[in-house]
PDB file of C-alpha atoms in Angstrom:
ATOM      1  CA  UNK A  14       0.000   0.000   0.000  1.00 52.00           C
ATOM      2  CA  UNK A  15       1.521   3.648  -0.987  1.00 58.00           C
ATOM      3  CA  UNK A  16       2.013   5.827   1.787  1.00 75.00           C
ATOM      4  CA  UNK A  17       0.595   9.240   1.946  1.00 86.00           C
ATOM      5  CA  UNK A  18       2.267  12.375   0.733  1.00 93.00           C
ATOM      6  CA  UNK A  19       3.844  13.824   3.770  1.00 95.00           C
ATOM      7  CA  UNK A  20       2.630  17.868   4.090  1.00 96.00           C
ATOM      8  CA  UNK A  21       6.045  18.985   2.071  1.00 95.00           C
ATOM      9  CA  UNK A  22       4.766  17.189  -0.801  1.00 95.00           C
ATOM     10  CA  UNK A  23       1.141  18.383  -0.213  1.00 95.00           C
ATOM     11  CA  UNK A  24       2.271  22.458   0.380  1.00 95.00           C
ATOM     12  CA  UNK A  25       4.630  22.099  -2.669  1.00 94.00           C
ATOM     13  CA  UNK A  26       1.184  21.235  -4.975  1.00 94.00           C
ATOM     14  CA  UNK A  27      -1.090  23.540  -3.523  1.00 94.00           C
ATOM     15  CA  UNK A  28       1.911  26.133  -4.471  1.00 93.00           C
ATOM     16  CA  UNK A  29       2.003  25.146  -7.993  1.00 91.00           C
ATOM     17  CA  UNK A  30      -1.871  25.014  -8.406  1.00 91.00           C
ATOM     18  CA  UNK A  31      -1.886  28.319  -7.310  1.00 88.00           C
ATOM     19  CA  UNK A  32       1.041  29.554  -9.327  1.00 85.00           C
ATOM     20  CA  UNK A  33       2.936  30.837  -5.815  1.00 86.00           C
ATOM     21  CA  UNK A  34       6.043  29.408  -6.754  1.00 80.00           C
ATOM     22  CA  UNK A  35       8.098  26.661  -4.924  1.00 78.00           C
ATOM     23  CA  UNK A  36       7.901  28.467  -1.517  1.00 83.00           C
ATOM     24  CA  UNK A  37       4.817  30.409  -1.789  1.00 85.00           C
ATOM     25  CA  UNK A  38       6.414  32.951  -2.518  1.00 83.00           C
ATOM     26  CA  UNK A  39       7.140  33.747   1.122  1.00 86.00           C
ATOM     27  CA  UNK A  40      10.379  35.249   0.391  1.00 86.00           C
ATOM     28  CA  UNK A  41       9.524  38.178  -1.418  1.00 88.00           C
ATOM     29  CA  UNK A  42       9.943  41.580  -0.395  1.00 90.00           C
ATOM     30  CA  UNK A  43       6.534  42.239  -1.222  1.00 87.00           C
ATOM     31  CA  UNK A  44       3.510  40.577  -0.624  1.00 84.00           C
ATOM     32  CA  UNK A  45       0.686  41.174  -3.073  1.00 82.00           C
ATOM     33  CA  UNK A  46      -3.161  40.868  -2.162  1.00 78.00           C
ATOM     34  CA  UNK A  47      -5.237  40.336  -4.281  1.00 76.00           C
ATOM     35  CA  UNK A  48      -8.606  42.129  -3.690  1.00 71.00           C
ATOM     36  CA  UNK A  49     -10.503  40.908  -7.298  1.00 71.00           C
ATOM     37  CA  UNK A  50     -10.540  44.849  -8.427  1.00 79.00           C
ATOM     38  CA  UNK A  51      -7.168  45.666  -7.077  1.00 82.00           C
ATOM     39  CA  UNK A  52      -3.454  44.173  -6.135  1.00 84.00           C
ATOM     40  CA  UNK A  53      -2.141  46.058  -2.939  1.00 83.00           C
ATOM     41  CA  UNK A  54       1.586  46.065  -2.698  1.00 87.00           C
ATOM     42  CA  UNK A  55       2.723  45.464   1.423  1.00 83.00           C
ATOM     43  CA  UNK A  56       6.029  45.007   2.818  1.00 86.00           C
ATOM     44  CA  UNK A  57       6.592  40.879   3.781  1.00 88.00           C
ATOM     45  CA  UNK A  58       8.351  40.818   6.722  1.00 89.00           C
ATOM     46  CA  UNK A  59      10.746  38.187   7.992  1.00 91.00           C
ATOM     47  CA  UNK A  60       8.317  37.583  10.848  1.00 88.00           C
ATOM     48  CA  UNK A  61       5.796  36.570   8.111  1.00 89.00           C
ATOM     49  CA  UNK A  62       8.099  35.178   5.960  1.00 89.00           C
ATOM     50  CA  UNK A  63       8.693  32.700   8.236  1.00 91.00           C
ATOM     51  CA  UNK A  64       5.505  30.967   8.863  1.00 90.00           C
ATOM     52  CA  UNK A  65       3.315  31.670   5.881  1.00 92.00           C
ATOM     53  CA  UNK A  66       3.821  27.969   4.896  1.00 94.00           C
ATOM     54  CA  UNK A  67       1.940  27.179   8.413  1.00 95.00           C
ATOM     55  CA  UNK A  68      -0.785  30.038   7.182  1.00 94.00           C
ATOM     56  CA  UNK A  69      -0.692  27.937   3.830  1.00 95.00           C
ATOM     57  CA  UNK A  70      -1.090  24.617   5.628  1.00 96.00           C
ATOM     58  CA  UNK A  71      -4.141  25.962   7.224  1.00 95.00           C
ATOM     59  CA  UNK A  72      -5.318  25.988   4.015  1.00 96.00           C
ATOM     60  CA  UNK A  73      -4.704  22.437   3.497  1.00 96.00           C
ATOM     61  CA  UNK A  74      -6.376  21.325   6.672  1.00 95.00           C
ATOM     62  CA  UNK A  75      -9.240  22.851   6.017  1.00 94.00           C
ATOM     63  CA  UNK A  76      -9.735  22.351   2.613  1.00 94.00           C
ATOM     64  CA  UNK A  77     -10.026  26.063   1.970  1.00 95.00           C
ATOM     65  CA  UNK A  78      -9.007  27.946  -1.357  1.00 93.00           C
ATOM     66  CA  UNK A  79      -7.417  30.819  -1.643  1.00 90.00           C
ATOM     67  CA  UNK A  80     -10.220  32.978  -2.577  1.00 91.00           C
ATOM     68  CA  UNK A  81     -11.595  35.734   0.141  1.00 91.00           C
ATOM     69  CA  UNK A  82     -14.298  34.087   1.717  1.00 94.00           C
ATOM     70  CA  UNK A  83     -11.613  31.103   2.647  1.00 96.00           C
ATOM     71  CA  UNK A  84      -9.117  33.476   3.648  1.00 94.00           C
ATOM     72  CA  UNK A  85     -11.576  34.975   5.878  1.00 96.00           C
ATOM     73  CA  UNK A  86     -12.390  31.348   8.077  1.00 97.00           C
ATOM     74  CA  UNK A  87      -8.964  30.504   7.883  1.00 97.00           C
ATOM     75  CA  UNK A  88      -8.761  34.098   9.812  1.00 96.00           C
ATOM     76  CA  UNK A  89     -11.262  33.217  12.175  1.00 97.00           C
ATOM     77  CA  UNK A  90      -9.938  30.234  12.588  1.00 96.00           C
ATOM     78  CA  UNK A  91      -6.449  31.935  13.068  1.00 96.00           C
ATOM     79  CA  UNK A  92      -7.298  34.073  15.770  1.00 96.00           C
ATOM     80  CA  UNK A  93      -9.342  31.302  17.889  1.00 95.00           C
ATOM     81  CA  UNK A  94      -6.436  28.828  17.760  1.00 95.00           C
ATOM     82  CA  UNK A  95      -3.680  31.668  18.507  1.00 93.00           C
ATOM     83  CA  UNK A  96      -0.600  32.672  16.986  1.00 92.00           C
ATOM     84  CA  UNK A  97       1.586  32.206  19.452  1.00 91.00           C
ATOM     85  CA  UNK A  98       4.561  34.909  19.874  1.00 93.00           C
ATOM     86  CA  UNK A  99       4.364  35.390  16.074  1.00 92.00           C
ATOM     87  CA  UNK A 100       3.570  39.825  15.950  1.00 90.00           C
ATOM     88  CA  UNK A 101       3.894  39.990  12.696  1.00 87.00           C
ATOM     89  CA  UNK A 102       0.840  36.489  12.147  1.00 89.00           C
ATOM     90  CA  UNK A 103      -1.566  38.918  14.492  1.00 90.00           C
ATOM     91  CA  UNK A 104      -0.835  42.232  12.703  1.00 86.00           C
ATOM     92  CA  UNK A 105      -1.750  40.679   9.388  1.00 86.00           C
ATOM     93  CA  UNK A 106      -4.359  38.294  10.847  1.00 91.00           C
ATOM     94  CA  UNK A 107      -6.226  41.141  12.555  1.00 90.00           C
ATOM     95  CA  UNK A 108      -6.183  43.395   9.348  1.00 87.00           C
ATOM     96  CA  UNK A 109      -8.068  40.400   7.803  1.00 90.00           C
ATOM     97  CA  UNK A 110      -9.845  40.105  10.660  1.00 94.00           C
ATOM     98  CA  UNK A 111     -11.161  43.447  10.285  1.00 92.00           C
ATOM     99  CA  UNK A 112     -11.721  43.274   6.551  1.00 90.00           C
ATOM    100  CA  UNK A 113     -13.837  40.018   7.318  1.00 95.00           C
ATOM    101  CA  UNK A 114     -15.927  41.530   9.585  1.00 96.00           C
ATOM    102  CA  UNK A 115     -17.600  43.929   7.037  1.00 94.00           C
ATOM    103  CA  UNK A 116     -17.132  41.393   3.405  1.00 94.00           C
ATOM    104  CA  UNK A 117     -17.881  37.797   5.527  1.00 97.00           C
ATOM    105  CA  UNK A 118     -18.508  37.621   8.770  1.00 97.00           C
ATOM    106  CA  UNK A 119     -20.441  34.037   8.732  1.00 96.00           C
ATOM    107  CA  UNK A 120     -17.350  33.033   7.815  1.00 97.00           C
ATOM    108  CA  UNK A 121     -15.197  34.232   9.829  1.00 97.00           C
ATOM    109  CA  UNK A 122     -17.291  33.728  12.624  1.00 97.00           C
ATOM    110  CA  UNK A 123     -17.559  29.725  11.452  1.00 95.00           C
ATOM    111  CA  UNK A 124     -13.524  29.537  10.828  1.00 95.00           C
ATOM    112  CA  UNK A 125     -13.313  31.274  14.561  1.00 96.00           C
ATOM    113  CA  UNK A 126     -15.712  29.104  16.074  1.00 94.00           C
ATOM    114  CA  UNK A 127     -14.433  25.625  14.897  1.00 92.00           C
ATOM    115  CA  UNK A 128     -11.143  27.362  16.156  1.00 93.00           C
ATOM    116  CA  UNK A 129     -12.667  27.196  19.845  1.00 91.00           C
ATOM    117  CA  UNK A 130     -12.725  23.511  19.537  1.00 88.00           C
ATOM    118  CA  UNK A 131      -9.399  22.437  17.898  1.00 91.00           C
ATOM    119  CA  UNK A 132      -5.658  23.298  18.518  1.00 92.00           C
ATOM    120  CA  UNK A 133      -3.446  25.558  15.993  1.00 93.00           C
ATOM    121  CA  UNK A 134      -0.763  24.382  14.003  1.00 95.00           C
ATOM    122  CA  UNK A 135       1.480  26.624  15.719  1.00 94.00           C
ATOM    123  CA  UNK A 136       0.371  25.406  19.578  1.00 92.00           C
ATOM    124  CA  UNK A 137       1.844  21.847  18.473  1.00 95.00           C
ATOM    125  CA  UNK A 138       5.341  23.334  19.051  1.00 93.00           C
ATOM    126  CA  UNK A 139       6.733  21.278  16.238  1.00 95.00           C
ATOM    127  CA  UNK A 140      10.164  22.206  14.246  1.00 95.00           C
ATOM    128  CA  UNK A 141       9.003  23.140  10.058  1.00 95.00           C
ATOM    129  CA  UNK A 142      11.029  19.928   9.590  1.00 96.00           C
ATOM    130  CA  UNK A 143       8.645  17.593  11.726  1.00 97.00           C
ATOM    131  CA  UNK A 144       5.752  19.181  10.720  1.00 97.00           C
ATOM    132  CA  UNK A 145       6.308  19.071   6.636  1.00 96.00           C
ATOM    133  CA  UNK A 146       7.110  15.404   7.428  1.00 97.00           C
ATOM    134  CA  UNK A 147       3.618  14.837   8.613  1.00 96.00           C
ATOM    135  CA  UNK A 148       0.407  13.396   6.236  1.00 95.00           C
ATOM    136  CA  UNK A 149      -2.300  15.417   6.146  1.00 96.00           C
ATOM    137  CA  UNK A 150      -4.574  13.143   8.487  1.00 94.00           C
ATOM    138  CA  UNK A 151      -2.096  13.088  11.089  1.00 95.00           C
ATOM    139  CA  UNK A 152      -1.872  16.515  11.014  1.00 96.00           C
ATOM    140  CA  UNK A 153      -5.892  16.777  11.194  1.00 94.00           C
ATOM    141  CA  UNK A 154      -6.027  14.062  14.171  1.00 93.00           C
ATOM    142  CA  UNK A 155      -3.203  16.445  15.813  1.00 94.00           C
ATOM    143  CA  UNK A 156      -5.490  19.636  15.559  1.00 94.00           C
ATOM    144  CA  UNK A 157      -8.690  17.241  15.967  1.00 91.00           C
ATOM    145  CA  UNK A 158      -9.923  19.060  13.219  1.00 86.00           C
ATOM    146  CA  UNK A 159     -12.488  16.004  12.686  1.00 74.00           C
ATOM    147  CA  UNK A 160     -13.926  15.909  15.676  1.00 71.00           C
ATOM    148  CA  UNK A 161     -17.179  16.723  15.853  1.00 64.00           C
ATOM    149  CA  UNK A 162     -17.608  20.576  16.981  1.00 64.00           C
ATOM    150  CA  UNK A 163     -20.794  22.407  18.654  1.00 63.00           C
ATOM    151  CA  UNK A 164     -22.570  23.475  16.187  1.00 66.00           C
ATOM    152  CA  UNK A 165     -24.457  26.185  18.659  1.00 80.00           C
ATOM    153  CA  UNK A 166     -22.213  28.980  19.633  1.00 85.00           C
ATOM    154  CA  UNK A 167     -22.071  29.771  23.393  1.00 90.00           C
ATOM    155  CA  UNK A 168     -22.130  33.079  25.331  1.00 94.00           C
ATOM    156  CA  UNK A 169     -18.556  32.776  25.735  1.00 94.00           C
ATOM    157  CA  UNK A 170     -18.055  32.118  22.212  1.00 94.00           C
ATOM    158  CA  UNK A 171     -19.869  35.128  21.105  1.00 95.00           C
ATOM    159  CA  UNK A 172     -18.158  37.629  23.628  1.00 97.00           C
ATOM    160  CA  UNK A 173     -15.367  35.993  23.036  1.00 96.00           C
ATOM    161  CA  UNK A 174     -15.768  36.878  18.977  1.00 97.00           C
ATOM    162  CA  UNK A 175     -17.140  40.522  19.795  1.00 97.00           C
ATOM    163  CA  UNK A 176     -13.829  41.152  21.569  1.00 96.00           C
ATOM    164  CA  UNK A 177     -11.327  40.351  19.007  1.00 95.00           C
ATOM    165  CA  UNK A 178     -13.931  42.590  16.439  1.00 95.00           C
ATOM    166  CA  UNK A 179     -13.109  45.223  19.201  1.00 94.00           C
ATOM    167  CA  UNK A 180      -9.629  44.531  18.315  1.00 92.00           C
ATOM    168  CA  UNK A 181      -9.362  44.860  15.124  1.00 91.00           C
ATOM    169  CA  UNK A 182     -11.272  47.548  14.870  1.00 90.00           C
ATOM    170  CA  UNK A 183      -8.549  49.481  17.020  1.00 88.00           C
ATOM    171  CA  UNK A 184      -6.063  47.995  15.630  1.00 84.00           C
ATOM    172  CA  UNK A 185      -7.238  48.810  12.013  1.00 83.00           C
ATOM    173  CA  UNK A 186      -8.760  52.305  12.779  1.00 86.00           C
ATOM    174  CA  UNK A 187      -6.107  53.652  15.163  1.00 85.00           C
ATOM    175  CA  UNK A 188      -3.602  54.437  12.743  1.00 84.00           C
ATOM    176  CA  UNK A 189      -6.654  56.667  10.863  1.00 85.00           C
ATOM    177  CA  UNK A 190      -7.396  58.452  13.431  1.00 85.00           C
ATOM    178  CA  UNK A 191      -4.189  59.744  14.544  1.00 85.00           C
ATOM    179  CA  UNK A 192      -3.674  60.700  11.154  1.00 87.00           C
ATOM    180  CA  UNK A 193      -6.902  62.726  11.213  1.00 86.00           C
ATOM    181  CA  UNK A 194      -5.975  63.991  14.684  1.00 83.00           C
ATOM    182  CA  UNK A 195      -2.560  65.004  13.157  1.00 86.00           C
ATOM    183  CA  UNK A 196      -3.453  66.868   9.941  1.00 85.00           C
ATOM    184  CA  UNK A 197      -7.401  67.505  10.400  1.00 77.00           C
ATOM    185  CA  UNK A 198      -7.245  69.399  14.274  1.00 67.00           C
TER     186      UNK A 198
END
């Protein structure tokens, strides 16, 4: 019997389908979002440049494309599961976060609530070497992303949700308003 492709092997296709090149890409300078009508140029920083392959195998897990409603879960999700000591994961997380909120939030809320119930890639504390060596179902029975999840959200759930909205919101409009503060009074 064949063994499975290990997550290397998996990441390396969903790359190609995608045309991302052979690391995603995730050693540009620039990162370009794609917003349908518009590409927006940002800065990639190392911090991001060094674990958009786990942002890209949350793609995987979830069987998610890489169009905007997926990217928003896979936010949701994001945020619920944690991002560990990885700054540079929240800053861009929350800034999709934010843009989620007002384009899909049953998405986002669905990615962040099956979040509540599963553990992140980046809790499992393993090296990029151990993980990538991984099949795809022992990945998903790692992050018991097939277990069944409550399908009724909870109080704590939903505050839980209304304060990382909160968040974003500040950490998205914050910047605007000093600049208004600045130039406008």
């Amino acid at each position: 019997m064949p063994s499975s492709p290990n997550l290397k092997e998996i990441l390396q296709e969903f790359y190609t389908d995608n045309n991302f090149g052979e690391d995603g890409n995730a050693y540009n300078k620039i990162a370009w979002f794609d917003f349908k009508v518009i590409k927006i140029p940002l800065p990639n920083p190392k911090g991001r440049q060094e674990i958009l392959y786990i942002h890209d195998l949350h793609h995987l897990l979830h069987n998610k494309s890489t169009k905007w409603s997926d990217e928003v879960f896979i936010t949701g999700w994001e945020i619920s599961t944690g991002l560990g000591t990885h700054y540079m994961a929240w800053v861009f997380s929350f800034t999709a976060f934010f843009i989620g909120v007002f384009t899909y939030p049953k998405q986002l809320f669905l990615g962040f609530s099956k979040g509540a119930s599963t553990k992140g890639i980046i809790s499992l504390n393993l090296s990029k070497k151990d993980l990538l060596s991984l099949s795809l179902e022992e990945l998903k029975s790692k992050t018991q992303i097939d277990i069944h999840h409550n399908t009724k959200p909870s109080f704590s759930l939903v505050l839980r949700f209304s304060i990382f909205v909160l968040i974003s919101l500040i950490i998205f409009l914050l910047p605007i308003l000093l600049i208004v503060r600045i130039f406008v009074f």
